[in-house]
Every structure is written in structure tokens, then in C-alpha cells.
Coordinates of C-alpha atoms and ligand atoms in Angstrom, one line a residue:
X930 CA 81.7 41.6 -126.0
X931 CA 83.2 45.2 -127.2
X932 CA 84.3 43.7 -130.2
X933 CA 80.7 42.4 -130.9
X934 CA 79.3 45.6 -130.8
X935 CA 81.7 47.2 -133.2
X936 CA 81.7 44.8 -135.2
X937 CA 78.0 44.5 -135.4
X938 CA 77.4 48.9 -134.9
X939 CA 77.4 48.5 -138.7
X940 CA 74.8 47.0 -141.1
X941 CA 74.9 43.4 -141.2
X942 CA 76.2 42.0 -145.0
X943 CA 73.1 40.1 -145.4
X944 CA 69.3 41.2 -144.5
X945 CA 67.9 37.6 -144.8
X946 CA 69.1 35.0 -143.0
X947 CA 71.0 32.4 -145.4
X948 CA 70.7 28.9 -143.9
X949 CA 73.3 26.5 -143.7
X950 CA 71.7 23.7 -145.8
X951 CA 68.1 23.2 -147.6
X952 CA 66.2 21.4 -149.8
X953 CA 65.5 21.8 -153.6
X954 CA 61.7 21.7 -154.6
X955 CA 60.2 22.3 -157.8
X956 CA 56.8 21.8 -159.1
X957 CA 57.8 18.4 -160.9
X958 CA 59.0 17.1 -157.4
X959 CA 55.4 18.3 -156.1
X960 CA 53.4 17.1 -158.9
X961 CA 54.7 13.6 -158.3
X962 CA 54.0 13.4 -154.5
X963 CA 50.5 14.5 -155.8
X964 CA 50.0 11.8 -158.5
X965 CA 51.0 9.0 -155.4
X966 CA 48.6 10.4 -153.0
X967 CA 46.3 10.3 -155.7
X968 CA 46.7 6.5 -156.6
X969 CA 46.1 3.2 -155.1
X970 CA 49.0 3.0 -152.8
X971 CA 50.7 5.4 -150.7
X972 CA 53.1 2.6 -149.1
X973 CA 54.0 -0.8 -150.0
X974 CA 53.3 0.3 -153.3
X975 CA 55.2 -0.1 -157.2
X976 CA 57.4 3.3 -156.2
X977 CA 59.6 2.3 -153.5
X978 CA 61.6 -0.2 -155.8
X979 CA 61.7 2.1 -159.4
X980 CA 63.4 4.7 -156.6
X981 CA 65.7 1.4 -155.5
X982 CA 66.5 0.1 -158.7
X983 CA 67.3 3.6 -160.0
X984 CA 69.6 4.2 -156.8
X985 CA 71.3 1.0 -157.5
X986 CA 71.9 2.1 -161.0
X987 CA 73.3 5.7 -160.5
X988 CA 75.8 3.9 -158.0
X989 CA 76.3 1.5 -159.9
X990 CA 75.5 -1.9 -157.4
X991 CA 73.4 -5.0 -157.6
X992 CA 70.5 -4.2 -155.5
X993 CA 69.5 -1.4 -152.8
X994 CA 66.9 -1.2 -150.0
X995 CA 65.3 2.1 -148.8
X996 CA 64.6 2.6 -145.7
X997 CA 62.6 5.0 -143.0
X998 CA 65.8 6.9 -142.7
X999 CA 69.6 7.0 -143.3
X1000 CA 69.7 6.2 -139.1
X1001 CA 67.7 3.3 -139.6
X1002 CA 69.3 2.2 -143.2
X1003 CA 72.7 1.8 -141.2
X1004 CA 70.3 0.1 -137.9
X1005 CA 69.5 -3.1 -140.9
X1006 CA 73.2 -3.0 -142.3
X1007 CA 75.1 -3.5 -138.8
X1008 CA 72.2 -6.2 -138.2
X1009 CA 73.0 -7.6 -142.0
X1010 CA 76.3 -7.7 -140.8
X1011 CA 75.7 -9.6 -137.8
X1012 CA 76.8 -7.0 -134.9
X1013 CA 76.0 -8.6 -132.1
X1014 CA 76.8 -8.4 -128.0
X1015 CA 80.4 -7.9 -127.6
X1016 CA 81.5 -7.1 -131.4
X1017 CA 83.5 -4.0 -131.9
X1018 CA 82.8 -1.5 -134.9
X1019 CA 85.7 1.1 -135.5
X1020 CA 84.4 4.6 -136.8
X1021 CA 85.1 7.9 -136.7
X1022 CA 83.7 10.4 -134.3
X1023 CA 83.9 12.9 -136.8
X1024 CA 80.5 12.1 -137.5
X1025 CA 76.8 12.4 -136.3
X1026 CA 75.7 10.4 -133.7
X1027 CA 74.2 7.9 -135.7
X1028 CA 76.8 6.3 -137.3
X1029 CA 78.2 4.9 -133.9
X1030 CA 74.6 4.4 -132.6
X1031 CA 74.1 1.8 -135.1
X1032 CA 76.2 -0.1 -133.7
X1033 CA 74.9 0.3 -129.8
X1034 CA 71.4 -0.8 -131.4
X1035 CA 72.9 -4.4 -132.3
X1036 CA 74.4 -4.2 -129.0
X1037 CA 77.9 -4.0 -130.8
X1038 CA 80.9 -1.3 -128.9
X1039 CA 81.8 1.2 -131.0
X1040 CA 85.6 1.8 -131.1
X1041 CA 86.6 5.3 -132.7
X1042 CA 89.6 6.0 -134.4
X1043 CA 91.3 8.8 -134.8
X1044 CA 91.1 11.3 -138.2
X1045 CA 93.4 12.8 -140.7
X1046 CA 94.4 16.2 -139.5
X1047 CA 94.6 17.4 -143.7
X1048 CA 90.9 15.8 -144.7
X1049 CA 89.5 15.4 -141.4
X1050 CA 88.6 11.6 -142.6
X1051 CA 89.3 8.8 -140.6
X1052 CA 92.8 7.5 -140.7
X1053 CA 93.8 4.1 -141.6
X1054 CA 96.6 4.0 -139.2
X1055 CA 94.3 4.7 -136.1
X1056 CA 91.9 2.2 -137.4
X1057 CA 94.7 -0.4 -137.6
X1058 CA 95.7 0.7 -134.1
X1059 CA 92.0 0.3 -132.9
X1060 CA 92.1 -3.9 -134.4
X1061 CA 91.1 -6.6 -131.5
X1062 CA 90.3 -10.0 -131.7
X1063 CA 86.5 -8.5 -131.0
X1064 CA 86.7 -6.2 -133.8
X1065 CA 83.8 -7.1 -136.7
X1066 CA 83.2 -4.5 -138.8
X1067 CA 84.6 -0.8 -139.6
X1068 CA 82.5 2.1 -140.6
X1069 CA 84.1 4.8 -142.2
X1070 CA 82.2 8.6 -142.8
X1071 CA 82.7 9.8 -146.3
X1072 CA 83.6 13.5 -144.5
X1073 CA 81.6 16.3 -146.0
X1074 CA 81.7 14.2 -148.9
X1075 CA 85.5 13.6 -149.8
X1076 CA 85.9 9.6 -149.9
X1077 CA 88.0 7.9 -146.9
X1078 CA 91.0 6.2 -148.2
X1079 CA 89.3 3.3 -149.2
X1080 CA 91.8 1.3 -150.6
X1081 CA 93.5 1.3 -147.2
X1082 CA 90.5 0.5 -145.6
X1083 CA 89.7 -2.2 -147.7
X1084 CA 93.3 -3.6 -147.2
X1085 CA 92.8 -3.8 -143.6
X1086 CA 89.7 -5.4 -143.7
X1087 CA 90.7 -8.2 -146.1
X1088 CA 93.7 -8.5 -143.9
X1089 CA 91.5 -9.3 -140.4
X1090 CA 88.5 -10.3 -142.2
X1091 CA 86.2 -7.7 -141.2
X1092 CA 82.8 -6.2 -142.5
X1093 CA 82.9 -2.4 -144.2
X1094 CA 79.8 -0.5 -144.0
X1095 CA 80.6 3.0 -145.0
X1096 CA 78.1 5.6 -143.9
X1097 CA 77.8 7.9 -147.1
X1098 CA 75.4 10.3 -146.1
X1099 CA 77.5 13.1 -147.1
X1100 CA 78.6 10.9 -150.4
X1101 CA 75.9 10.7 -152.8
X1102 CA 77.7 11.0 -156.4
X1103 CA 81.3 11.0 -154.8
X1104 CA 84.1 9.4 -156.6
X1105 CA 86.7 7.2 -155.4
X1106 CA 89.4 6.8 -158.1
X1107 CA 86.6 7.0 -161.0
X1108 CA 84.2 4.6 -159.0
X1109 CA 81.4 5.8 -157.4
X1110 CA 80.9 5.9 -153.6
X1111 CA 78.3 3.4 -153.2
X1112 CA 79.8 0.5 -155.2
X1113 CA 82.9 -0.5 -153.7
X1114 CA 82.5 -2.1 -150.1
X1115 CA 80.2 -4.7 -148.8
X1116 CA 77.6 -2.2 -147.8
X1117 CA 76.8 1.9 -148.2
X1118 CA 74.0 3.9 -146.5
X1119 CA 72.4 7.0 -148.1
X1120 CA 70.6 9.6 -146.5
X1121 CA 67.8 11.6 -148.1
X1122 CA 67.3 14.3 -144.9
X1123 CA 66.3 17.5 -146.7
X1124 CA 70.1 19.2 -146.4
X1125 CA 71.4 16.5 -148.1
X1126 CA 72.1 15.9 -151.8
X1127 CA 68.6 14.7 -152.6
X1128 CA 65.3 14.3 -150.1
X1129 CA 62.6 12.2 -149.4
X1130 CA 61.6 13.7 -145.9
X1131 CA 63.1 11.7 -144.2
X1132 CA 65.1 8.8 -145.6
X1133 CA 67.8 6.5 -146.2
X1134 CA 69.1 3.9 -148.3
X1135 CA 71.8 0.9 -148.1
X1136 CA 72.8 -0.3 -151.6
X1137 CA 75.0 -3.8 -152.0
X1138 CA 76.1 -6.4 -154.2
X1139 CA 75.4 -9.1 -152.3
X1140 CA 72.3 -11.2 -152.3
X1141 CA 72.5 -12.6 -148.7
X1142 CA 72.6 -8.7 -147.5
X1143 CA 69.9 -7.6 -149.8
X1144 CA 67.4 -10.1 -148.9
X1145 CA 68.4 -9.9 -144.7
X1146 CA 67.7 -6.1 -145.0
X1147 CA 64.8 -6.5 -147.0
X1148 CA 63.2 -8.6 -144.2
X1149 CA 64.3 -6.4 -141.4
X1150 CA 62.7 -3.2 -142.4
X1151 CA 59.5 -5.1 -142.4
X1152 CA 59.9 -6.8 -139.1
X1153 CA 61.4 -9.7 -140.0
X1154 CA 59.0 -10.7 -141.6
X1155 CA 58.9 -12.5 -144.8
X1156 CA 56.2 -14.4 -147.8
X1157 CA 58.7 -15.4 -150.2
X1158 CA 58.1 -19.3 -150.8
X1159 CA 61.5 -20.3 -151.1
X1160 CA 61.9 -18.8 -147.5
X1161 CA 58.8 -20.5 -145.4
X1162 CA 59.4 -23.1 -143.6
X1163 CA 55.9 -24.1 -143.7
X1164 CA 53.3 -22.9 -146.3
X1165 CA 49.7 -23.1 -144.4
X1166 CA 48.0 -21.3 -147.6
X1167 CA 47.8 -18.0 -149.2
X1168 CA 47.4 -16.0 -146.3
X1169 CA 50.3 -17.2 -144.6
X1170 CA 53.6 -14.7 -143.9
X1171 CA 56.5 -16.0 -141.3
X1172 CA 58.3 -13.4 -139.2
X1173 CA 61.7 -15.4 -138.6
X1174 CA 63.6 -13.0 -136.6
X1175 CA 62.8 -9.7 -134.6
X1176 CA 62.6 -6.8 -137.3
X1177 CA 61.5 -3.5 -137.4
X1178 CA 58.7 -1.3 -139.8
X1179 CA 61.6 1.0 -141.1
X1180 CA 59.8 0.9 -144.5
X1181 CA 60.1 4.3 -146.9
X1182 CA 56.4 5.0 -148.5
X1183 CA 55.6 5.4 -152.1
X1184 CA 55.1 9.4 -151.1
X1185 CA 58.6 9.5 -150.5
X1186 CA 59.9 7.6 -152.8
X1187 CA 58.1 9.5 -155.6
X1188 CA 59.8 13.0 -154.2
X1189 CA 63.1 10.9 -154.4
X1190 CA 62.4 9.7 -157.7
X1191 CA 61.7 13.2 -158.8
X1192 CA 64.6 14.6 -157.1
X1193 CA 67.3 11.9 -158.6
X1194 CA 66.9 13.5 -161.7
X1195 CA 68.4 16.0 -160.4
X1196 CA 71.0 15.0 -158.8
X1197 CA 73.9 16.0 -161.5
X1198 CA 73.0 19.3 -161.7
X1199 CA 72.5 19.4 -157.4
X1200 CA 76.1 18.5 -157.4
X1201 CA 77.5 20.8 -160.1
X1202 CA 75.9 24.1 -158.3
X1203 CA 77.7 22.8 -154.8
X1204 CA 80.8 22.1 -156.4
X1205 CA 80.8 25.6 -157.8
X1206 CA 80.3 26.9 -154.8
X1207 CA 82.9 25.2 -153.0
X1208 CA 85.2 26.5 -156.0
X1209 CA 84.1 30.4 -155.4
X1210 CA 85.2 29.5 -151.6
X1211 CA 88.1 27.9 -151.9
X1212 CA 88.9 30.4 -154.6
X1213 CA 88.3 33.5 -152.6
X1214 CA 89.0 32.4 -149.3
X1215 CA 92.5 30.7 -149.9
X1216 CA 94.7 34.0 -149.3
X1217 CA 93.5 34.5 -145.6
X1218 CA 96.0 33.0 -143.0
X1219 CA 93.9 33.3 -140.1
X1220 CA 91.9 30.2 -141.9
X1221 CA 92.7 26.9 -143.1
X1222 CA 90.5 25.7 -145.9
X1223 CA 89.2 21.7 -146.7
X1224 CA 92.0 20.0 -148.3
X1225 CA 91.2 18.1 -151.5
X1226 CA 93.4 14.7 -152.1
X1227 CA 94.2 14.3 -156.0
X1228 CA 92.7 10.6 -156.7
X1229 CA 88.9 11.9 -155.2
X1230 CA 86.0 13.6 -156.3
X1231 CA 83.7 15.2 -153.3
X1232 CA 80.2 15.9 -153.8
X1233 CA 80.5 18.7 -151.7
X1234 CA 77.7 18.0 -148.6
X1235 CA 79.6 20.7 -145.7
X1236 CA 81.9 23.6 -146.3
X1237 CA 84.1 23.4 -143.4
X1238 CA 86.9 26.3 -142.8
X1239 CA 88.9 25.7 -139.8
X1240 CA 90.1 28.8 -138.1
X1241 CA 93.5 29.3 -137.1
X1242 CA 93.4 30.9 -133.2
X1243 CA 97.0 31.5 -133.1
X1244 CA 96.1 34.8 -135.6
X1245 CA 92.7 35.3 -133.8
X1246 CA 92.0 37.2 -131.2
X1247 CA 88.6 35.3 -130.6
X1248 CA 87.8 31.3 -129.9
X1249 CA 85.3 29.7 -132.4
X1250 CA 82.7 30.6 -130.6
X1251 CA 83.0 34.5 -130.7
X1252 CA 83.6 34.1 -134.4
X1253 CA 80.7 32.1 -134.9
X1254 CA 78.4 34.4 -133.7
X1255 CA 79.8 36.9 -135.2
X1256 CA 79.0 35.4 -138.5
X1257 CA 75.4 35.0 -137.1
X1258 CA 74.8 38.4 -136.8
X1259 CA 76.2 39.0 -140.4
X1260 CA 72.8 36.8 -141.2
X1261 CA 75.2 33.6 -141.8
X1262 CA 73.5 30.6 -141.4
X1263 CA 76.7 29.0 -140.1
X1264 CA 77.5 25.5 -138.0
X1265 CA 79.8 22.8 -136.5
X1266 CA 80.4 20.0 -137.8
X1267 CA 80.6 17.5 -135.5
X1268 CA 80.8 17.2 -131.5
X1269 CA 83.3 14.4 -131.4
X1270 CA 80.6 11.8 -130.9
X1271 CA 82.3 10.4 -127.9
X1272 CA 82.2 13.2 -125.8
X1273 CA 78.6 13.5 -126.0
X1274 CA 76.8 12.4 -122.3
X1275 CA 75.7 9.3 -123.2
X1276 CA 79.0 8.8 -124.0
X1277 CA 80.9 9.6 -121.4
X1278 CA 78.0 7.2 -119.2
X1279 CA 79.2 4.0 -121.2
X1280 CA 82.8 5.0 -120.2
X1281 CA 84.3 6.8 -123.2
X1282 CA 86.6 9.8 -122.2
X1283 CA 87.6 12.9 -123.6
X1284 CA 91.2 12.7 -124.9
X1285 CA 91.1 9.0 -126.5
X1286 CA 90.8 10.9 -130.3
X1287 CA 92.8 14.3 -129.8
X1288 CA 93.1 15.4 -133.6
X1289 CA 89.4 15.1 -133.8
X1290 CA 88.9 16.8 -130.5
X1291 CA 91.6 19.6 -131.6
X1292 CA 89.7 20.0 -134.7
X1293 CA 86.0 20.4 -133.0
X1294 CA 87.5 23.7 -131.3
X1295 CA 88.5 25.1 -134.6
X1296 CA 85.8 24.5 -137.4
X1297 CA 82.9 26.6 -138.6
X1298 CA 80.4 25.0 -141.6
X1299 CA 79.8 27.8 -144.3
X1300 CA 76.1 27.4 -146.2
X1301 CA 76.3 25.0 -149.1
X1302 CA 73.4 23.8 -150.6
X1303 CA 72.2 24.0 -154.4
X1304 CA 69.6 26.2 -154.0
X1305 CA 71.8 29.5 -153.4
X1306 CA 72.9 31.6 -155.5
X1307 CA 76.6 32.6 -156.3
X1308 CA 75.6 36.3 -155.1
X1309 CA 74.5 34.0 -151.4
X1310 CA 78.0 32.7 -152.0
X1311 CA 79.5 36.3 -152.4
X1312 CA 77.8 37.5 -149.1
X1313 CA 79.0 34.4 -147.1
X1314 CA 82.9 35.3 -148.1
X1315 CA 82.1 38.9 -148.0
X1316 CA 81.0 38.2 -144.2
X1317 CA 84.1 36.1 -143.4
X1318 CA 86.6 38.3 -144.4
X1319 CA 84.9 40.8 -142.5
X1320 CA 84.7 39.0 -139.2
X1321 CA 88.4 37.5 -139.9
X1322 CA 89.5 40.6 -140.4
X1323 CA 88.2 42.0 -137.3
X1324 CA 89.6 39.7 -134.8
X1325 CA 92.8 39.0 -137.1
X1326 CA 96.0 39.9 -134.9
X1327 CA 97.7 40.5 -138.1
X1328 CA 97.3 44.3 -139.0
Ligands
LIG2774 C1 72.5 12.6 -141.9 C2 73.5 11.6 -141.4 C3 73.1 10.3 -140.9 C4 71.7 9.9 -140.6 O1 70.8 10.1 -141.6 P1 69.3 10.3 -141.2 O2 68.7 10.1 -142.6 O3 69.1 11.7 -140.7 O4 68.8 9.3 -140.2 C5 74.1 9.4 -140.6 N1 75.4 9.8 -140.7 C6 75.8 11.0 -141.1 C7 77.3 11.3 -141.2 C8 74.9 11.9 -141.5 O5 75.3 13.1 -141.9

């Protein structure tokens, strides 16, 4: 607590708070909200599958659904998938909550596998380790937005037949050896919450290339429900819709898809100003001991969604959390990125314990998210080292 108050006796580097993540709005994003609330249909309407079909061409895939929200995109692809009682899913718990509770919802067990202790991204040998005769699918996170070792992954899951639904949420415009994230595996989610690359609100999206998939998610974001022809078994007149299984409305509206419409457009230039922060970061930050910065692998291209340092406590006189606050006070809009999913107390109550993924647990007690988003400005980025070196330099036990 002394060291708080010198520290902070001084003028903080920034007078506005600088969050950790935000949106990008302009008035051609607002404009086109407008001209949906102003026409015939606000939901249901033509806009939700221009925004699919141009999602599905960015990435590069076949088809792609939106739904409600990334958490309920990756709800319809571990149902597409055929989770079911009993199966087990290997993840990461690297990750939020939702990629593993995806699988609960199916009534699937999720199985997590260790991480990478260099790029904090699942590791293939854990996930081999992790293989049962149960095990169904695998879900690996696309970490801050560097691709998983997908080859690896893909290797194992041709090898014991399984089902890859990578959660991208962090991996819009990410490459993996010059194809895009998005393209590659059986199925990828999207999320369009507002600190991710693009926004809808609230959002999500899975894209695919196969037509069984497409048309299963399709019906289960609109409760299973379906009024294609080909599909009825009966055909009692023009009216006439059959749910065939239990669904769910996870439907996106036109209002949202217009905003992500407008905001794809952008999407290029979103990544270029995170990438070039990242740059200034690893750039200026890369001389301090007391901190390890993201490690890059040579055959990937990260779209940049976190900023992750991790510190190194044997140089600091302080545990994450003193640092953390620290950066607070500097008007830092820092964070942690993630609570090992199962150590949360749900968790625990279905039996998981602490110690089953210890690089990922290590690695919790260690990392600090620096702001990244494409609205700041390099001067933003400037403070946020300015503040770092300041707090490292405080509680460094190097003198
Ligand atoms: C944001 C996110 C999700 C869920 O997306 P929502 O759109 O918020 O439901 C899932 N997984 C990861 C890793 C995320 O970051």
C-alpha cells in the first residue's frame, strides 16, 4: 500500500480513462441502422443474409448463419454437430466461459486441455492426451487472435474422427498459412460484441462449407422450425410450417445486421490500426525484463483482438494484482484475460479441480490485457507504454 501512494503522489499519465476495448461508429454505420428502422422489416427481413453472404465471402466459405450472439452461434454449431449426453468436447480454458458452455447446453462434458506456454493457445499434445472413446468434437480458441496450430488439430481429428468447431471470436481476418480463419475446419463462430473486430450489438455468426450444417443451424435459430418444401413431411397448405426438433429464436435482426453490414467495410482498415498498435507495443515494450511479451509464430497472421503482456514476478516486487491497479490509477483501462474457465464455481460444482491445466493456471497469475481497439490513437498507445514502464519500473527489483 506505501508503494501505491508514491507511486500514485504524482499525476496520473492519463486524465481520461482509456478503456480496454470499444467500438467504432461513424455516421455511415448510423445512417444504415436508420434506413432499416425506416423500412418494412426490422427482423426476418432481406439484411440478415446480404450481411451472411458477405461474411461467407470475406472468409472465404460456402455459406454462414448469424445468429443472436457469438454464445448462441457456438449453442447451434455443437448442436449441428450432434453433442449430445455423454460426448466429450476438448477446449481450452484459456477462454471465456462460453466456449465450454456450449457444450454443457447439448448436455456434452467439456474436457480442457492444456495451452502453449509461448502463445498461450491450446496445445495439440494436451488435446491428444485428453482423446477417449467419448470424445466428439474439439474446440479450439483462436487466442487474442493468433491461429491454433491448426494443422495439428486437424491431424488429430482426421485421425479419431472427430468434429472441429473453432471458436474465432478473437479471429475475424486472421490468417492461418495464407488462408483465412474461418475457412478451414468444419465449422467457425464469429462474434460481433462491441470490443470485438466488428459489432452488431450483440452478435455472432458460424460460417461452413457444408450443406447438412448450414441448413441444421438455419433451423435451429428459428426453433426448429422449418417451411422449406423439400423438408415437410406433410404439406397441409400455404400456411403450414413444421418444427421437427426443439430449436431456439437465436435469430440476428435486420437492425443489426445493417450496423454489421456497415461495419464490414471496414474491417481492413479495423485490423490495420490494431496491428499497428500491437507493433508500437511490441516495439517499445520488448527491452523490459520484468515482462514477457505475446509471442508471434512465423506461418500466422493475428488480427490482433487482446494485447496480453505477462509479467515476470521473479523481477517484481508486486503480484498481478498490485500492478494492475497500479495501471488503473495511471487511467489504464487494463484486464485479465481469462479466469481458467474451470476454476470458475460452477465449475468446481460439476467436479472440475484446480490443478488439472497448470500452464494455464500459471499463466492467469501473470497476465494483464493492455487497451487495443481501432478507435485509439497512437498518442493512447504512447500513454499506455508510458504508464507501464512507469509502474514496471516502480516495483522492478532490478535497479
Ligand atoms: C466474445 C467471445 C465469445 C462469445 O461471444 P458473445 O457474442 O459475447 O456471445 C465466445 N468465445 C470467446 C473466446 C469470446 O471472446
Amino acid at each position: 500500500m506505501k508503494h501505491c501512494l508514491a507511486i500514485h503522489g504524482g499525476r496520473p499519465v492519463r486524465e481520461r480513462y482509456l478503456p480496454y476495448g470499444k467500438q467504432s461508429i461513424d455516421e455511415k454505420d448510423i445512417q444504415a441502422v436508420i434506413n432499416v428502422l425506416k423500412s418494412d422489416f426490422i427482423t426476418t427481413g432481406p439484411i440478415i443474409s446480404q450481411f451472411e453472404e458477405q461474411v461467407a465471402a470475406y472468409v472465404g466459405t460456402k455459406y454462414a448463419v448469424a445468429f443472436s450472439s457469438g454464445t448462441a452461434a457456438l449453442h447451434g454449431a455443437c448442436f449441428a454437430a450432434e453433442i449430445s449426453d455423454g460426448d466429450e468436447v476438448i477446449t481450452t480454458p484459456m477462454t471465456f466461459v462460453a466456449s465450454a458452455n456450449s457444450v454443457l447446453y447439448q448436455g456434452g462434458l467439456p474436457v480442457f486441455a492444456d495451452i502453449k506456454s509461448d502463445t498461450y493457445n491450446i496445445d495439440p499434445r494436451s488435446v491428444r492426451d485428453k482423446i477417449t472413446s467419448k470424445t466428439k468434437a474439439i474446440i479450439p480458441v483462436h487466442f487474442t487472435g493468433q491461429p491454433v496450430e491448426l494443422d495439428e488439430i486437424v491431424k488429430i481429428a482426421q485421425e479419431f474422427n472427430l468434429i472441429i468447431i473453432e471458436d474465432a471470436a478473437h479471429a475475424l481476418g486472421a490468417m492461418y498459412k495464407n488462408e483465412k480463419i474461418g475457412s478451414i475446419s468444419d465449422m467457425t463462430m464469429f462474434s460481433f460484441h462491441p470490443v470485438k473486430h466488428i459489432t452488431t450489438g450483440e452478435g455472432g455468426i458460424i460460417t461452413t462449407n457444408d450443406e447438412e450444417y448450414y441448413q441444421k443451424l438455419l433451423q435451429f435459430r428459428t426453433h426448429g422450425i422449418t417451411r422449406d418444401p423439400n423438408k415437410l413431411v406433410e404439406n397441409q397448405g400455404p400456411w403450414y410450417y413444421e418444427m421437427q426438433f426443439l430449436g431456439f429464436n437465436y435469430r440476428m435482426t435486420d437492425i443489426q445486421a445493417a450496423l454489421g453490414l456497415s461495419q464490414l467495410k471496414k474491417l481492413d482498415s479495423f485490423i490495420s490500426k490494431r496491428k499497428q498498435y500491437a507493433s508500437i507495443y511490441q516495439e517499445e515494450l520488448k527491452g523490459l525484463p520484468e515482462i514477457i511479451l505475446p509471442k508471434q509464430l512465423n506461418d500466422v497472421d493475428s488480427s490482433w483482438h487482446l494485447y496480453i503482456i505477462r509479467l515476470n514476478l521473479m523481477l517484481l516486487k508486486a503480484d498481478r494484482k498490485e500492478i494492475f491497479q497500479a495501471l488503473q490509477k495511471e487511467n489504464i483501462g487494463v484486464n485479465v484475460h481469462y479466469i481458467p474457465v474451470h476454476t470458475q464455481p460452477f465449475y468446481k460444482q460439476l467436479g472440475y479441480k484446480s490443478g488439472i491445466c497448470p500452464e494455464s493456471e500459471r499463466l492467469y497469475e501473470e497476465i494483464i490485457t493492455l487497451p487495443l481497439f481501432s478507435g485509439m490513437t497512437e498518442e493512447d498507445a504512447l500513454d499506455v507504454i508510458q504508464a507501464v514502464k512507469k509502474v514496471i519500473k516502480f516495483y522492478s527489483v532490478i535497479k
